[in-house]
Coordinates of C-alpha atoms in Angstrom, one line a residue:
A18 CA 17.8 2.9 3.9
T19 CA 21.3 2.5 5.3
A20 CA 24.7 3.3 3.9
I21 CA 28.3 3.3 5.3
D22 CA 30.9 6.0 5.1
P23 CA 34.3 4.4 6.0
P24 CA 36.0 4.2 8.3
D25 CA 33.7 5.2 11.1
A26 CA 30.2 6.4 9.9
V27 CA 26.8 5.0 9.2
L28 CA 24.2 7.0 7.3
L29 CA 20.4 6.4 7.8
D30 CA 17.8 7.9 5.5
I31 CA 14.8 8.3 8.0
T32 CA 12.5 10.0 5.5
G33 CA 8.9 9.0 6.4
C34 CA 9.7 6.8 9.4
A35 CA 10.7 9.1 12.2
H36 CA 7.0 9.3 13.4
L37 CA 7.1 5.6 14.3
L38 CA 9.4 6.5 17.3
G39 CA 7.7 9.7 18.2
G40 CA 9.5 12.1 16.0
E41 CA 13.1 12.8 15.0
A42 CA 14.3 13.9 18.4
A43 CA 12.9 10.8 20.0
M44 CA 14.4 8.6 17.3
I45 CA 17.9 10.1 17.9
A46 CA 17.5 9.6 21.6
A47 CA 16.6 6.0 21.1
I48 CA 19.6 5.4 18.9
E49 CA 22.0 7.0 21.4
E50 CA 20.5 5.1 24.3
G51 CA 20.7 1.8 22.4
F52 CA 24.3 2.3 21.5
D53 CA 25.4 4.0 24.7
R54 CA 28.5 1.9 25.2
L55 CA 29.8 2.7 21.8
H56 CA 29.8 6.5 22.5
L57 CA 28.2 7.4 19.2
R58 CA 27.7 10.9 18.0
C59 CA 24.4 11.3 16.2
A60 CA 23.5 14.3 14.1
L61 CA 20.4 15.0 12.1
A62 CA 20.5 17.1 8.9
S63 CA 18.6 17.6 5.7
T64 CA 21.5 16.2 3.6
P65 CA 23.8 13.2 4.2
E66 CA 27.0 15.4 3.9
A67 CA 25.7 17.9 6.5
A68 CA 24.8 15.1 8.9
L69 CA 28.3 13.6 8.5
A70 CA 30.0 16.9 9.0
L71 CA 28.0 17.8 12.1
A72 CA 28.6 14.4 13.7
R73 CA 32.3 14.3 12.9
H74 CA 32.9 17.7 14.3
A75 CA 30.8 17.0 17.4
V76 CA 28.1 19.5 16.6
I77 CA 25.0 17.6 17.6
H78 CA 21.5 18.5 18.8
V79 CA 21.5 21.8 16.9
Q80 CA 18.5 24.0 16.8
D81 CA 19.5 25.9 13.6
E82 CA 21.0 23.5 11.1
A83 CA 21.9 26.2 8.5
E84 CA 23.8 28.3 11.1
A85 CA 25.6 25.3 12.5
V86 CA 26.8 24.2 9.1
R87 CA 28.0 27.7 8.3
R88 CA 30.2 27.6 11.4
L89 CA 31.9 24.3 10.5
P90 CA 35.6 24.5 9.3
V91 CA 36.4 23.9 5.7
A92 CA 37.8 20.5 6.8
A93 CA 34.1 19.4 6.8
L94 CA 34.3 19.4 3.0
R95 CA 36.8 16.5 3.1
L96 CA 39.0 17.8 0.3
D97 CA 42.6 17.1 -0.5
S98 CA 45.0 18.6 2.0
A99 CA 46.5 20.9 -0.6
V100 CA 43.1 22.3 -1.5
E101 CA 42.2 22.7 2.2
T102 CA 45.5 24.6 2.8
A103 CA 44.9 26.8 -0.2
L104 CA 41.5 27.7 1.2
R105 CA 42.9 28.6 4.6
R106 CA 45.6 30.8 3.0
A107 CA 42.9 32.6 1.1
G108 CA 41.2 33.5 4.4
L109 CA 38.4 31.0 3.8
V110 CA 38.2 29.3 7.2
T111 CA 34.6 28.3 7.6
I112 CA 31.8 26.9 5.4
G113 CA 30.1 30.2 5.9
D114 CA 33.0 32.0 4.3
L115 CA 32.6 29.8 1.2
A116 CA 28.8 30.0 1.1
D117 CA 28.9 33.8 0.8
R118 CA 30.9 33.6 -2.4
P119 CA 29.8 32.7 -6.0
T120 CA 30.3 29.0 -6.8
A121 CA 31.8 29.6 -10.3
P122 CA 34.9 31.5 -9.1
L123 CA 35.3 29.1 -6.3
G124 CA 35.4 26.1 -8.7
A125 CA 37.7 28.0 -11.1
R126 CA 40.3 28.7 -8.4
F127 CA 40.1 25.6 -6.1
G128 CA 38.7 23.0 -8.5
D129 CA 35.3 21.6 -9.3
A130 CA 35.5 19.1 -6.5
A131 CA 35.5 21.9 -3.9
A132 CA 32.4 23.6 -5.5
L133 CA 30.6 20.2 -5.8
A134 CA 31.3 19.3 -2.1
L135 CA 30.1 22.7 -1.0
D136 CA 26.9 22.4 -3.0
R137 CA 26.2 19.0 -1.6
L138 CA 26.9 20.1 2.0
L139 CA 24.6 23.1 1.7
G140 CA 21.8 21.2 -0.1
R141 CA 22.0 23.2 -3.3
I142 CA 22.0 20.1 -5.3
D143 CA 20.2 16.8 -4.8
S144 CA 22.3 14.5 -2.6
R145 CA 21.2 11.0 -1.6
I146 CA 22.8 8.0 0.1
T147 CA 23.7 4.8 -1.7
P148 CA 22.0 2.0 0.3
R149 CA 24.2 -0.9 1.3
R150 CA 22.7 -4.1 0.0
A151 CA 24.0 -7.6 0.5
P152 CA 25.1 -9.2 -2.8
P153 CA 23.0 -12.1 -4.0
A154 CA 24.0 -15.5 -2.9
L155 CA 24.2 -16.8 -6.5
I156 CA 24.4 -15.0 -9.8
V157 CA 24.6 -16.4 -13.3
E158 CA 24.6 -14.4 -16.5
R159 CA 24.9 -14.7 -20.3
R160 CA 26.3 -12.0 -22.7
F161 CA 25.6 -11.9 -26.4
A162 CA 27.7 -10.6 -29.3
E163 CA 24.5 -10.0 -31.2
P164 CA 21.4 -8.8 -29.2
L165 CA 18.4 -11.1 -28.8
I166 CA 15.4 -9.5 -30.4
Q167 CA 12.8 -12.1 -29.5
T168 CA 11.2 -12.5 -26.1
E169 CA 11.0 -16.3 -26.6
A170 CA 14.7 -16.5 -27.3
A171 CA 15.4 -14.5 -24.1
L172 CA 13.2 -16.9 -22.1
A173 CA 15.0 -19.8 -23.6
V174 CA 18.3 -18.4 -22.4
L175 CA 16.8 -17.7 -19.0
G176 CA 15.9 -21.4 -18.8
E177 CA 19.5 -22.3 -19.5
L178 CA 20.6 -19.9 -16.7
T179 CA 18.1 -21.5 -14.4
G180 CA 19.7 -24.9 -15.2
E181 CA 23.1 -23.6 -14.4
A182 CA 21.9 -22.1 -11.1
A183 CA 20.2 -25.5 -10.3
V184 CA 23.5 -27.3 -10.7
E185 CA 25.3 -24.9 -8.5
M186 CA 22.6 -25.0 -5.8
E187 CA 22.6 -28.8 -5.9
G188 CA 26.3 -28.8 -5.3
R189 CA 25.8 -26.6 -2.2
G190 CA 22.7 -28.6 -1.0
R191 CA 20.6 -25.4 -1.2
G192 CA 17.5 -24.1 -2.9
G193 CA 16.1 -20.7 -3.6
R194 CA 12.7 -19.1 -3.0
R195 CA 13.1 -15.9 -5.0
F196 CA 14.6 -15.8 -8.6
A197 CA 15.2 -12.4 -10.0
A198 CA 16.0 -12.0 -13.7
R199 CA 17.3 -8.8 -15.3
F200 CA 17.2 -8.2 -19.1
F201 CA 19.7 -5.6 -20.2
R202 CA 18.8 -3.9 -23.5
S203 CA 21.3 -2.5 -25.9
D204 CA 19.9 1.0 -25.5
G205 CA 20.6 0.9 -21.7
V206 CA 17.1 0.0 -20.5
V207 CA 17.0 -2.7 -17.9
R208 CA 13.9 -4.9 -17.5
A209 CA 13.5 -6.7 -14.1
L210 CA 11.4 -9.7 -13.5
A211 CA 11.1 -11.8 -10.3
V212 CA 9.2 -14.8 -9.2
E213 CA 8.9 -16.4 -5.7
T214 CA 8.1 -19.9 -4.4
G215 CA 6.6 -21.0 -1.2
L216 CA 9.2 -23.7 -0.6
P217 CA 12.9 -23.8 -1.5
V218 CA 13.3 -25.2 -5.0
R219 CA 16.1 -25.5 -7.6
A220 CA 14.6 -27.6 -10.4
P221 CA 14.2 -25.5 -13.6
E222 CA 10.8 -27.2 -14.3
A223 CA 9.6 -25.7 -11.0
V224 CA 10.9 -22.2 -11.7
M225 CA 10.6 -21.6 -15.4
P226 CA 6.8 -22.0 -15.7
L227 CA 6.4 -19.0 -13.3
F228 CA 8.1 -16.5 -15.6
P229 CA 5.7 -16.7 -18.5
V230 CA 2.8 -16.5 -16.0
R231 CA 4.4 -13.4 -14.4
I232 CA 4.9 -11.8 -17.8
D233 CA 1.3 -12.3 -18.8
A234 CA 0.2 -10.5 -15.6
L235 CA 2.3 -7.4 -16.3
N236 CA 0.7 -4.3 -17.6
D237 CA 3.9 -3.5 -19.4
P238 CA 5.2 -6.8 -21.0
I239 CA 8.9 -7.2 -21.5
D240 CA 9.8 -5.4 -24.8
P241 CA 13.2 -6.4 -26.3
G242 CA 13.4 -3.2 -28.3
F243 CA 16.6 -3.3 -30.2
G244 CA 17.5 -6.5 -28.4
F245 CA 19.0 -7.8 -25.1
D246 CA 22.7 -8.0 -24.9
M247 CA 22.9 -9.5 -21.5
I248 CA 20.6 -11.6 -19.2
R249 CA 21.3 -12.1 -15.6
L250 CA 19.6 -14.4 -13.1
A251 CA 20.1 -13.9 -9.3
V252 CA 19.1 -16.0 -6.3
P253 CA 19.3 -13.5 -3.4
V254 CA 19.1 -16.1 -0.6
L255 CA 19.8 -19.8 -0.5
E256 CA 18.1 -22.1 2.0
P257 CA 18.8 -25.7 2.9
L258 CA 17.2 -28.2 0.5
A259 CA 17.8 -31.9 0.7
A260 CA 17.2 -34.4 -2.1
A261 CA 13.5 -35.0 -2.6
Q262 CA 12.2 -38.5 -1.8
L263 CA 9.3 -39.8 -3.9
S264 CA 6.5 -41.9 -2.4
W265 CA 6.3 -45.6 -2.9
D266 CA 4.1 -45.2 -6.0
G267 CA 6.6 -42.8 -7.6
E268 CA 4.2 -39.8 -7.2
A269 CA 5.4 -36.4 -5.8
D270 CA 4.3 -35.3 -2.4
D271 CA 0.9 -33.5 -2.2
A272 CA 2.6 -30.6 -0.3
E273 CA 4.8 -30.0 -3.3
A274 CA 1.9 -30.0 -5.6
L275 CA 0.0 -27.5 -3.4
A276 CA 3.1 -25.3 -3.2
A277 CA 3.4 -25.3 -7.0
L278 CA -0.2 -24.2 -7.3
V279 CA 0.3 -21.4 -4.8
D280 CA 3.4 -20.3 -6.7
R281 CA 1.5 -20.1 -10.0
L282 CA -1.4 -18.2 -8.4
S283 CA 0.9 -15.7 -6.7
A284 CA 2.8 -15.2 -10.0
R285 CA -0.4 -14.5 -11.9
L286 CA -2.4 -12.6 -9.3
G287 CA 0.3 -10.8 -7.4
R288 CA 2.4 -11.5 -4.3
D289 CA 0.0 -10.0 -1.8
R290 CA -3.2 -11.5 -3.3
V291 CA -2.5 -15.1 -2.1
Q292 CA -2.0 -15.2 1.6
R293 CA -1.8 -17.7 4.4
F294 CA -2.6 -17.6 8.2
A295 CA 0.1 -17.7 10.9
P296 CA -0.1 -17.6 14.7
Q297 CA 0.9 -14.4 16.5
D298 CA 2.0 -14.0 20.1
S299 CA -1.0 -12.2 21.5
H300 CA -3.6 -13.1 24.1
I301 CA -6.2 -10.9 22.4
P302 CA -8.3 -13.4 20.3
E303 CA -8.6 -11.3 17.1
Q304 CA -4.9 -10.5 17.3
A305 CA -3.6 -14.0 17.8
W306 CA -3.2 -14.6 14.1
R307 CA -2.1 -12.6 11.0
T308 CA -1.9 -13.1 7.3
F309 CA 1.2 -12.8 5.1
P310 CA 2.0 -13.6 1.5
A311 CA 1.9 -17.3 0.9
T312 CA 5.3 -17.3 -0.9
Q313 CA 6.9 -15.7 2.2
A314 CA 8.9 -17.8 4.6
P315 CA 6.6 -19.2 7.3
V316 CA 7.0 -17.9 10.9
A317 CA 8.5 -20.0 13.6
L318 CA 5.6 -19.8 16.0
P319 CA 3.4 -23.1 16.0
W320 CA -0.3 -23.3 16.2
I321 CA -1.5 -24.3 19.7
D322 CA -3.2 -27.7 19.5
P323 CA -6.0 -28.6 21.9
M324 CA -5.5 -31.2 24.5
P325 CA -6.4 -34.7 23.3
G326 CA -10.1 -35.5 24.0
E327 CA -10.8 -31.9 25.0
P328 CA -13.0 -29.5 22.9
P329 CA -11.2 -26.5 21.3
L330 CA -10.7 -23.4 23.3
R331 CA -11.2 -21.1 20.3
P332 CA -13.8 -21.5 17.6
L333 CA -12.8 -21.6 13.9
H334 CA -15.4 -19.1 12.9
L335 CA -14.8 -15.6 14.4
F336 CA -16.9 -12.5 13.7
D337 CA -15.1 -9.3 12.8
P338 CA -16.3 -7.2 14.6
P339 CA -18.1 -9.2 17.3
Q340 CA -21.9 -9.0 17.0
P341 CA -23.9 -7.5 19.9
I342 CA -26.5 -9.6 21.7
A343 CA -29.0 -9.1 24.4
V344 CA -28.3 -11.3 27.4
I345 CA -30.0 -12.3 30.6
A346 CA -27.3 -13.1 33.2
E347 CA -26.7 -13.0 36.9
V348 CA -25.4 -9.7 38.3
P349 CA -22.6 -8.8 38.7
E350 CA -20.5 -11.5 37.1
G351 CA -22.8 -14.4 36.6
P352 CA -22.9 -16.6 33.5
P353 CA -25.4 -16.0 30.7
R354 CA -28.8 -17.8 31.0
R355 CA -30.5 -16.6 27.8
F356 CA -29.5 -14.4 24.9
H357 CA -31.2 -12.9 21.9
W358 CA -29.3 -12.9 18.6
R359 CA -30.5 -12.6 15.0
R360 CA -34.2 -12.5 15.9
T361 CA -33.8 -15.8 17.8
V362 CA -33.9 -16.5 21.6
H363 CA -31.3 -19.0 22.7
D364 CA -31.7 -20.7 26.1
V365 CA -28.3 -21.7 27.6
T366 CA -28.3 -25.3 28.8
H367 CA -24.5 -25.7 29.4
Y368 CA -21.7 -23.2 29.8
E369 CA -17.9 -23.2 30.5
G370 CA -16.2 -20.2 31.9
P371 CA -15.5 -17.4 32.5
E372 CA -12.2 -17.0 30.8
R373 CA -11.0 -13.5 31.6
I374 CA -9.0 -11.7 29.0
A375 CA -7.6 -8.4 30.2
A376 CA -6.6 -5.4 28.1
P377 CA -2.9 -5.1 27.3
W378 CA -1.2 -3.7 30.4
W379 CA 1.2 -1.6 28.4
Q380 CA -1.6 0.4 26.8
Q381 CA -3.7 3.1 28.5
G382 CA -7.1 4.5 28.2
A383 CA -9.5 3.8 25.4
V384 CA -6.7 2.3 23.3
A385 CA -6.3 -0.5 25.7
G386 CA -9.9 -1.6 25.7
L387 CA -12.0 -3.2 28.4
T388 CA -11.8 -6.5 30.2
R389 CA -13.6 -9.4 28.6
D390 CA -15.2 -12.5 30.3
Y391 CA -15.6 -15.3 27.7
Y392 CA -18.0 -18.2 28.0
R393 CA -18.4 -21.3 25.8
V394 CA -22.1 -21.9 25.8
E395 CA -24.5 -24.5 24.3
D396 CA -28.2 -23.8 23.7
A397 CA -31.2 -26.1 23.8
Q398 CA -30.7 -27.0 20.1
G399 CA -27.1 -28.1 20.6
H400 CA -25.5 -25.1 19.0
R401 CA -22.3 -23.8 20.6
F402 CA -21.3 -20.2 20.8
W403 CA -18.4 -18.1 22.1
I404 CA -19.7 -15.0 23.8
F405 CA -18.2 -12.5 26.2
R406 CA -19.2 -9.7 28.6
H407 CA -17.4 -6.5 27.7
G408 CA -16.3 -4.6 30.8
L409 CA -16.5 -5.1 34.5
Y410 CA -19.5 -4.1 36.5
G411 CA -19.1 -0.9 38.4
T412 CA -15.3 -0.3 37.7
E413 CA -15.2 -0.2 33.9
R414 CA -18.8 0.1 32.8
A415 CA -22.1 0.7 34.6
T416 CA -23.9 -1.8 32.3
P417 CA -21.5 -4.1 30.4
A418 CA -22.3 -5.1 26.9
W419 CA -22.5 -8.7 25.5
Y420 CA -21.2 -10.0 22.2
V421 CA -21.0 -13.2 20.3
H422 CA -17.5 -13.5 19.0
G423 CA -17.5 -16.9 17.3
L424 CA -19.3 -20.2 16.5
F425 CA -18.0 -23.7 17.3
A426 CA -18.5 -26.3 14.6

């Protein structure tokens, strides 16, 4: 989470993520190196106030946080100048001078703000940052003089808000892929409900059917309690959406029908239950694709199409993990002549290869893996396989292993 502290500070809550960069010290070093030209001062502490105070007073890379905070001047509390002057006149010059005294007399003499700031700085009370979030691109809401006590009535109002949002989005030439509704109850409870679509939409008839499906899938359905006194609909991000063109017979495009089906399934089963495949920039076959939620925006990388008239370089059916096989091949790096797989002996009549795929150069040791030599082979019955030799003779393995990685259609 990220927050700002004007005019010159940025706060980062790195709880649970420092290990991704090798620890807190390595993370701080990476930040300082990345922003070297800005001459940043980075400080790490257990509370936001302590980190700000240490950075602003140029006390960085400390070994003992508690002792470093105690040596800070009372200016680190960022109090009014009159209160700060009164503290100095009383002989309270450092944070340590204040920390050694009871909080109640301090608050009675110098104000509750001074006592609260000291407690936050020392971590005596819970102190968290307020993350900075971008406001939604579009918000519409409706307030009621008398609370709505029926869920059906609340959904009807939500439909009207969706229509208002659609008019606004049409004027901007935009559509939304996420629609977040918040139901504010009269007793202060706020119920949140959000639906997503795979393509940008703005028509209410494309959005509203998803909300009842989402409500039915909840373990805790929306309870109006004493009634809703406000309903708000937000569209966090707007994307370009031109006017739809119907086909010559007046029917909608099949892609839109498929997208609507995916949206309904995602709303009922959950965002992460319906996924799609996307290419990934990797030369390792099993890492050349990934899955992501179907309602998420597609990635920019295209699938690589085979050359016209040429057979595909990669099979559609991959085994995970690759299945071991027994192979008769020429030593040291000859092609396979016969292999035994699933209690069947396959005589190789045709082959193409090898295609050598090396381990990632930026990885070392066992993590990187061994070199693979891939062959596209065809047996006497016309079946085509994608097999590879795992490891180089002599240098990587004394006796390389063989695997079948996929089947061609």
